[in-house]
PDB file of C-alpha atoms in Angstrom:
ATOM      1  CA  ASN A   1      70.188  76.819  32.255  1.00  0.00           C
ATOM      2  CA  ALA A   2      67.825  74.623  30.330  1.00  0.00           C
ATOM      3  CA  GLY A   3      66.888  77.517  28.047  1.00  0.00           C
ATOM      4  CA  VAL A   4      63.494  77.140  26.379  1.00  0.00           C
ATOM      5  CA  THR A   5      61.748  73.793  26.834  1.00  0.00           C
ATOM      6  CA  GLN A   6      58.657  72.539  25.189  1.00  0.00           C
ATOM      7  CA  THR A   7      56.377  69.526  25.812  1.00  0.00           C
ATOM      8  CA  PRO A   8      55.315  67.263  24.327  1.00  0.00           C
ATOM      9  CA  LYS A   9      57.705  66.672  21.411  1.00  0.00           C
ATOM     10  CA  PHE A  10      55.114  64.871  19.366  1.00  0.00           C
ATOM     11  CA  GLN A  11      51.311  64.804  19.582  1.00  0.00           C
ATOM     12  CA  VAL A  12      48.514  63.283  17.495  1.00  0.00           C
ATOM     13  CA  LEU A  13      44.995  64.612  17.973  1.00  0.00           C
ATOM     14  CA  LYS A  14      41.623  63.915  16.437  1.00  0.00           C
ATOM     15  CA  THR A  15      39.620  66.763  14.882  1.00  0.00           C
ATOM     16  CA  GLY A  16      37.708  68.588  17.609  1.00  0.00           C
ATOM     17  CA  GLN A  17      40.009  67.679  20.512  1.00  0.00           C
ATOM     18  CA  SER A  18      41.630  70.234  22.639  1.00  0.00           C
ATOM     19  CA  MET A  19      45.122  70.325  24.061  1.00  0.00           C
ATOM     20  CA  THR A  20      47.745  72.587  25.548  1.00  0.00           C
ATOM     21  CA  LEU A  21      51.342  72.818  24.296  1.00  0.00           C
ATOM     22  CA  GLN A  22      53.666  73.763  27.137  1.00  0.00           C
ATOM     23  CA  CYS A  23      56.569  76.222  27.029  1.00  0.00           C
ATOM     24  CA  ALA A  24      58.882  77.319  29.713  1.00  0.00           C
ATOM     25  CA  GLN A  25      62.090  79.356  29.949  1.00  0.00           C
ATOM     26  CA  ASP A  26      64.553  79.793  32.771  1.00  0.00           C
ATOM     27  CA  MET A  27      66.315  82.858  31.471  1.00  0.00           C
ATOM     28  CA  ASN A  28      64.044  85.441  33.070  1.00  0.00           C
ATOM     29  CA  HIS A  29      63.001  86.693  29.643  1.00  0.00           C
ATOM     30  CA  GLU A  30      59.993  88.830  29.608  1.00  0.00           C
ATOM     31  CA  TYR A  31      59.138  88.378  25.919  1.00  0.00           C
ATOM     32  CA  MET A  32      57.828  85.004  24.749  1.00  0.00           C
ATOM     33  CA  SER A  33      56.136  83.947  21.515  1.00  0.00           C
ATOM     34  CA  TRP A  34      54.661  81.074  19.578  1.00  0.00           C
ATOM     35  CA  TYR A  35      55.305  80.301  15.951  1.00  0.00           C
ATOM     36  CA  ARG A  36      54.137  77.666  13.648  1.00  0.00           C
ATOM     37  CA  GLN A  37      56.290  76.281  10.917  1.00  0.00           C
ATOM     38  CA  ASP A  38      54.842  74.930   7.741  1.00  0.00           C
ATOM     39  CA  PRO A  39      56.746  73.710   4.621  1.00  0.00           C
ATOM     40  CA  GLY A  40      57.603  76.631   2.261  1.00  0.00           C
ATOM     41  CA  MET A  41      56.012  79.212   4.562  1.00  0.00           C
ATOM     42  CA  GLY A  42      58.764  79.863   7.112  1.00  0.00           C
ATOM     43  CA  LEU A  43      57.668  80.749  10.713  1.00  0.00           C
ATOM     44  CA  ARG A  44      54.422  82.541  11.279  1.00  0.00           C
ATOM     45  CA  LEU A  45      53.741  84.333  14.573  1.00  0.00           C
ATOM     46  CA  ILE A  46      50.647  82.992  16.438  1.00  0.00           C
ATOM     47  CA  HIS A  47      50.638  84.910  19.738  1.00  0.00           C
ATOM     48  CA  TYR A  48      53.209  86.786  21.817  1.00  0.00           C
ATOM     49  CA  SER A  49      53.619  88.199  25.253  1.00  0.00           C
ATOM     50  CA  VAL A  50      55.763  91.098  26.537  1.00  0.00           C
ATOM     51  CA  GLY A  51      55.367  90.110  30.157  1.00  0.00           C
ATOM     52  CA  ALA A  52      53.294  88.339  32.746  1.00  0.00           C
ATOM     53  CA  GLY A  53      49.619  89.119  32.270  1.00  0.00           C
ATOM     54  CA  ILE A  54      50.110  90.661  28.829  1.00  0.00           C
ATOM     55  CA  THR A  55      49.497  88.823  25.590  1.00  0.00           C
ATOM     56  CA  ASP A  56      48.622  89.825  22.036  1.00  0.00           C
ATOM     57  CA  GLN A  57      47.872  88.296  18.660  1.00  0.00           C
ATOM     58  CA  GLY A  58      50.293  87.618  15.935  1.00  0.00           C
ATOM     59  CA  GLU A  59      49.509  86.980  12.275  1.00  0.00           C
ATOM     60  CA  VAL A  60      47.722  83.611  12.553  1.00  0.00           C
ATOM     61  CA  PRO A  61      45.904  83.631  15.988  1.00  0.00           C
ATOM     62  CA  ASN A  62      42.647  81.936  15.060  1.00  0.00           C
ATOM     63  CA  GLY A  63      42.038  78.653  16.852  1.00  0.00           C
ATOM     64  CA  TYR A  64      44.669  79.289  19.552  1.00  0.00           C
ATOM     65  CA  ASN A  65      44.546  80.817  22.962  1.00  0.00           C
ATOM     66  CA  VAL A  66      47.409  81.866  25.268  1.00  0.00           C
ATOM     67  CA  SER A  67      47.866  83.083  28.805  1.00  0.00           C
ATOM     68  CA  ARG A  68      50.901  84.298  30.742  1.00  0.00           C
ATOM     69  CA  SER A  69      50.486  84.007  34.448  1.00  0.00           C
ATOM     70  CA  THR A  70      54.175  83.788  35.237  1.00  0.00           C
ATOM     71  CA  THR A  71      57.337  85.015  33.543  1.00  0.00           C
ATOM     72  CA  GLU A  72      58.544  81.484  33.027  1.00  0.00           C
ATOM     73  CA  ASP A  73      55.537  79.790  31.301  1.00  0.00           C
ATOM     74  CA  PHE A  74      53.618  80.559  28.107  1.00  0.00           C
ATOM     75  CA  PRO A  75      51.136  77.727  27.273  1.00  0.00           C
ATOM     76  CA  LEU A  76      49.427  77.514  23.910  1.00  0.00           C
ATOM     77  CA  ARG A  77      45.892  76.100  23.827  1.00  0.00           C
ATOM     78  CA  LEU A  78      44.239  74.572  20.855  1.00  0.00           C
ATOM     79  CA  LEU A  79      40.529  74.902  21.450  1.00  0.00           C
ATOM     80  CA  SER A  80      39.133  72.513  18.939  1.00  0.00           C
ATOM     81  CA  ALA A  81      41.884  70.973  16.766  1.00  0.00           C
ATOM     82  CA  ALA A  82      41.529  71.031  12.963  1.00  0.00           C
ATOM     83  CA  PRO A  83      43.626  69.323  10.281  1.00  0.00           C
ATOM     84  CA  SER A  84      44.872  72.815   9.184  1.00  0.00           C
ATOM     85  CA  GLN A  85      46.602  73.016  12.576  1.00  0.00           C
ATOM     86  CA  THR A  86      48.963  70.144  11.689  1.00  0.00           C
ATOM     87  CA  SER A  87      52.313  71.857  11.954  1.00  0.00           C
ATOM     88  CA  VAL A  88      55.503  72.128  13.999  1.00  0.00           C
ATOM     89  CA  TYR A  89      55.095  74.597  16.866  1.00  0.00           C
ATOM     90  CA  PHE A  90      57.983  76.638  18.260  1.00  0.00           C
ATOM     91  CA  CYS A  91      58.102  78.698  21.375  1.00  0.00           C
ATOM     92  CA  ALA A  92      60.703  81.493  21.631  1.00  0.00           C
ATOM     93  CA  SER A  93      61.859  83.965  24.252  1.00  0.00           C
ATOM     94  CA  SER A  94      63.842  87.202  24.292  1.00  0.00           C
ATOM     95  CA  SER A  95      64.946  89.856  26.778  1.00  0.00           C
ATOM     96  CA  ARG A  96      62.338  92.624  26.906  1.00  0.00           C
ATOM     97  CA  PHE A  97      64.651  95.591  27.033  1.00  0.00           C
ATOM     98  CA  ARG A  98      65.722  94.696  23.510  1.00  0.00           C
ATOM     99  CA  LEU A  99      62.259  94.905  22.117  1.00  0.00           C
ATOM    100  CA  VAL A 100      62.474  98.127  20.063  1.00  0.00           C
ATOM    101  CA  GLU A 101      63.121  97.163  16.438  1.00  0.00           C
ATOM    102  CA  SER A 102      66.260  99.308  16.487  1.00  0.00           C
ATOM    103  CA  SER A 103      67.779  97.002  19.108  1.00  0.00           C
ATOM    104  CA  TYR A 104      69.447  93.710  18.725  1.00  0.00           C
ATOM    105  CA  ASN A 105      66.880  91.057  19.439  1.00  0.00           C
ATOM    106  CA  GLU A 106      68.127  87.494  19.652  1.00  0.00           C
ATOM    107  CA  GLN A 107      65.259  85.101  20.180  1.00  0.00           C
ATOM    108  CA  PHE A 108      65.953  81.699  21.759  1.00  0.00           C
ATOM    109  CA  PHE A 109      63.871  78.861  20.420  1.00  0.00           C
ATOM    110  CA  GLY A 110      62.626  75.644  22.016  1.00  0.00           C
ATOM    111  CA  PRO A 111      63.042  72.274  20.197  1.00  0.00           C
ATOM    112  CA  GLY A 112      59.539  72.273  18.832  1.00  0.00           C
ATOM    113  CA  THR A 113      56.327  70.198  19.143  1.00  0.00           C
ATOM    114  CA  ARG A 114      55.314  68.338  16.039  1.00  0.00           C
ATOM    115  CA  LEU A 115      51.474  68.202  15.984  1.00  0.00           C
ATOM    116  CA  THR A 116      49.301  66.088  13.694  1.00  0.00           C
ATOM    117  CA  VAL A 117      45.547  66.489  13.624  1.00  0.00           C
ATOM    118  CA  LEU A 118      43.643  63.652  11.961  1.00  0.00           C
TER     119      LEU A 118
ATOM    120  CA  GLY B   1      53.061  94.792   4.177  1.00  0.00           C
ATOM    121  CA  GLU B   2      56.358  93.469   5.524  1.00  0.00           C
ATOM    122  CA  ASP B   3      57.710  90.539   3.546  1.00  0.00           C
ATOM    123  CA  VAL B   4      60.900  88.541   3.542  1.00  0.00           C
ATOM    124  CA  GLU B   5      61.715  86.200   0.587  1.00  0.00           C
ATOM    125  CA  GLN B   6      64.171  83.388   0.154  1.00  0.00           C
ATOM    126  CA  SER B   7      64.690  80.741  -2.398  1.00  0.00           C
ATOM    127  CA  LEU B   8      63.704  77.289  -1.068  1.00  0.00           C
ATOM    128  CA  PHE B   9      66.610  75.091  -1.895  1.00  0.00           C
ATOM    129  CA  LEU B  10      70.351  75.141  -2.568  1.00  0.00           C
ATOM    130  CA  SER B  11      72.663  72.152  -3.246  1.00  0.00           C
ATOM    131  CA  VAL B  12      76.435  72.418  -3.241  1.00  0.00           C
ATOM    132  CA  ARG B  13      79.428  70.047  -3.013  1.00  0.00           C
ATOM    133  CA  GLU B  14      81.476  69.716   0.105  1.00  0.00           C
ATOM    134  CA  GLY B  15      84.316  72.258   0.008  1.00  0.00           C
ATOM    135  CA  ASP B  16      82.444  74.710  -2.204  1.00  0.00           C
ATOM    136  CA  SER B  17      81.131  78.080  -1.117  1.00  0.00           C
ATOM    137  CA  SER B  18      77.365  78.389  -0.494  1.00  0.00           C
ATOM    138  CA  VAL B  19      75.482  81.674  -1.049  1.00  0.00           C
ATOM    139  CA  ILE B  20      72.004  81.984   0.441  1.00  0.00           C
ATOM    140  CA  ASN B  21      70.027  85.055  -0.709  1.00  0.00           C
ATOM    141  CA  CYS B  22      67.192  87.015   0.976  1.00  0.00           C
ATOM    142  CA  THR B  23      65.183  90.033  -0.050  1.00  0.00           C
ATOM    143  CA  TYR B  24      62.926  92.191   2.068  1.00  0.00           C
ATOM    144  CA  THR B  25      60.387  94.924   1.465  1.00  0.00           C
ATOM    145  CA  ASP B  26      60.503  97.089   4.585  1.00  0.00           C
ATOM    146  CA  SER B  27      63.832  98.644   5.506  1.00  0.00           C
ATOM    147  CA  SER B  28      62.842  99.951   8.905  1.00  0.00           C
ATOM    148  CA  SER B  29      64.652  97.166  10.824  1.00  0.00           C
ATOM    149  CA  THR B  30      68.101  98.096  12.255  1.00  0.00           C
ATOM    150  CA  TYR B  31      69.212  94.430  12.579  1.00  0.00           C
ATOM    151  CA  LEU B  32      68.905  91.565  10.172  1.00  0.00           C
ATOM    152  CA  TYR B  33      69.485  88.023  11.265  1.00  0.00           C
ATOM    153  CA  TRP B  34      70.379  84.594   9.951  1.00  0.00           C
ATOM    154  CA  TYR B  35      69.036  81.622  11.889  1.00  0.00           C
ATOM    155  CA  LYS B  36      70.016  77.939  11.350  1.00  0.00           C
ATOM    156  CA  GLN B  37      67.679  75.034  11.896  1.00  0.00           C
ATOM    157  CA  GLU B  38      69.233  71.558  11.967  1.00  0.00           C
ATOM    158  CA  PRO B  39      66.952  68.576  11.358  1.00  0.00           C
ATOM    159  CA  GLY B  40      64.502  68.024  14.160  1.00  0.00           C
ATOM    160  CA  ALA B  41      65.640  71.003  16.152  1.00  0.00           C
ATOM    161  CA  GLY B  42      64.686  74.579  16.885  1.00  0.00           C
ATOM    162  CA  LEU B  43      66.232  77.602  15.305  1.00  0.00           C
ATOM    163  CA  GLN B  44      69.522  79.025  16.527  1.00  0.00           C
ATOM    164  CA  LEU B  45      70.941  82.449  15.835  1.00  0.00           C
ATOM    165  CA  LEU B  46      73.904  81.997  13.433  1.00  0.00           C
ATOM    166  CA  THR B  47      74.852  85.644  12.841  1.00  0.00           C
ATOM    167  CA  TYR B  48      73.403  89.129  12.398  1.00  0.00           C
ATOM    168  CA  ILE B  49      74.262  92.421  10.734  1.00  0.00           C
ATOM    169  CA  PHE B  50      73.566  95.943  11.832  1.00  0.00           C
ATOM    170  CA  SER B  51      71.985  97.999   9.063  1.00  0.00           C
ATOM    171  CA  ASN B  52      74.793 100.619   8.919  1.00  0.00           C
ATOM    172  CA  MET B  53      77.127  97.855   7.883  1.00  0.00           C
ATOM    173  CA  ASP B  54      77.654  96.467   4.321  1.00  0.00           C
ATOM    174  CA  MET B  55      79.540  93.383   5.381  1.00  0.00           C
ATOM    175  CA  LYS B  56      80.247  91.272   8.423  1.00  0.00           C
ATOM    176  CA  GLN B  57      82.645  88.362   8.512  1.00  0.00           C
ATOM    177  CA  ASP B  58      82.687  85.683  11.214  1.00  0.00           C
ATOM    178  CA  GLN B  59      85.027  82.786  10.534  1.00  0.00           C
ATOM    179  CA  ARG B  60      83.539  80.943   7.529  1.00  0.00           C
ATOM    180  CA  LEU B  61      80.430  83.114   7.430  1.00  0.00           C
ATOM    181  CA  THR B  62      80.209  86.428   5.464  1.00  0.00           C
ATOM    182  CA  VAL B  63      77.001  88.461   5.524  1.00  0.00           C
ATOM    183  CA  LEU B  64      76.480  91.050   2.819  1.00  0.00           C
ATOM    184  CA  LEU B  65      73.817  93.743   3.053  1.00  0.00           C
ATOM    185  CA  ASN B  66      72.776  95.877   0.079  1.00  0.00           C
ATOM    186  CA  LYS B  67      70.371  98.384   1.560  1.00  0.00           C
ATOM    187  CA  LYS B  68      69.575 100.008  -1.747  1.00  0.00           C
ATOM    188  CA  ASP B  69      68.350  96.750  -3.241  1.00  0.00           C
ATOM    189  CA  LYS B  70      67.065  95.430   0.105  1.00  0.00           C
ATOM    190  CA  HIS B  71      69.078  92.283  -0.326  1.00  0.00           C
ATOM    191  CA  LEU B  72      70.906  90.245   2.308  1.00  0.00           C
ATOM    192  CA  SER B  73      73.119  87.278   1.629  1.00  0.00           C
ATOM    193  CA  LEU B  74      74.968  84.652   3.695  1.00  0.00           C
ATOM    194  CA  ARG B  75      78.068  83.140   2.271  1.00  0.00           C
ATOM    195  CA  ILE B  76      79.452  79.912   3.824  1.00  0.00           C
ATOM    196  CA  ALA B  77      83.024  79.277   2.823  1.00  0.00           C
ATOM    197  CA  ASP B  78      84.357  75.654   2.556  1.00  0.00           C
ATOM    198  CA  THR B  79      80.858  74.209   3.088  1.00  0.00           C
ATOM    199  CA  GLN B  80      80.828  70.996   5.160  1.00  0.00           C
ATOM    200  CA  THR B  81      78.220  68.243   5.409  1.00  0.00           C
ATOM    201  CA  GLY B  82      77.456  69.531   8.936  1.00  0.00           C
ATOM    202  CA  ASP B  83      76.262  72.752   7.389  1.00  0.00           C
ATOM    203  CA  SER B  84      73.269  70.895   5.911  1.00  0.00           C
ATOM    204  CA  ALA B  85      70.309  72.643   7.465  1.00  0.00           C
ATOM    205  CA  ILE B  86      67.528  75.165   6.785  1.00  0.00           C
ATOM    206  CA  TYR B  87      68.678  78.771   6.903  1.00  0.00           C
ATOM    207  CA  PHE B  88      66.238  81.536   7.704  1.00  0.00           C
ATOM    208  CA  CYS B  89      66.776  85.210   7.325  1.00  0.00           C
ATOM    209  CA  ALA B  90      64.736  87.412   9.654  1.00  0.00           C
ATOM    210  CA  LYS B  91      64.226  91.109  10.380  1.00  0.00           C
ATOM    211  CA  GLY B  92      62.515  92.993  13.125  1.00  0.00           C
ATOM    212  CA  GLY B  93      58.960  94.017  12.524  1.00  0.00           C
ATOM    213  CA  SER B  94      57.948  97.673  12.078  1.00  0.00           C
ATOM    214  CA  SER B  95      56.059  97.877  15.376  1.00  0.00           C
ATOM    215  CA  ASN B  96      57.620  97.695  18.865  1.00  0.00           C
ATOM    216  CA  THR B  97      56.486  94.164  19.569  1.00  0.00           C
ATOM    217  CA  GLY B  98      59.705  92.180  19.430  1.00  0.00           C
ATOM    218  CA  LYS B  99      58.230  90.375  16.500  1.00  0.00           C
ATOM    219  CA  LEU B 100      60.655  88.864  14.033  1.00  0.00           C
ATOM    220  CA  ILE B 101      59.521  88.346  10.427  1.00  0.00           C
ATOM    221  CA  PHE B 102      61.066  85.283   8.876  1.00  0.00           C
ATOM    222  CA  GLY B 103      61.668  84.196   5.263  1.00  0.00           C
ATOM    223  CA  GLN B 104      60.476  80.882   4.095  1.00  0.00           C
ATOM    224  CA  GLY B 105      63.829  79.219   4.832  1.00  0.00           C
ATOM    225  CA  THR B 106      66.426  77.872   2.405  1.00  0.00           C
ATOM    226  CA  THR B 107      67.308  74.118   2.619  1.00  0.00           C
ATOM    227  CA  LEU B 108      71.017  73.764   2.084  1.00  0.00           C
ATOM    228  CA  GLN B 109      72.038  70.260   0.884  1.00  0.00           C
ATOM    229  CA  VAL B 110      75.756  69.544   0.952  1.00  0.00           C
ATOM    230  CA  LYS B 111      76.879  66.629  -1.136  1.00  0.00           C
ATOM    231  CA  PRO B 112      80.076  64.783  -0.255  1.00  0.00           C
TER     232      PRO B 112
END
């Protein structure tokens, strides 16, 4: 199994450009999520999905869109890039049956996409 | 709201023990986790503890949980240069979303 894969690894955008960060997992996980990592702020949840066709907002969703047409893929779209979106983006997945907070919930992370917006 | 706090930096000498601390505000989560992030990589689950436990030991790792003070710690015995990384504590969110709430991460620097 490849686990969670992300492309591209690095990207530089100009302000106002749009792009899609790709995320795929081959573990048949129903739960997938996107985080951004900024220095001194840990990981903040952008959007998440509990299954194909179902998405919801995390704590920092503005400026990002997601869709989940298949179990495997969960792309993150930047609609009009801004310098404040310069960050490292991580995709993660987890088995759905463990989603209650009382259950063990190991999330598997991709290697990340380092995005710079000029 | 839910909050998880960590100190940002810890420096130790090779062979010493490292202790990374974490505090949290909401005690509803049944599991608490420690993730490790090596340079340029994603996060990997290092260990976890169930909330009805006070301590969990796994080879060089010891996790201590003080529920009364809402304090979690990770002790790494005989710290090696390969342990240099960012360590995140995390807990489940209070709603049934699968969301994990992460601390800011502690950068562990191991000096030879």
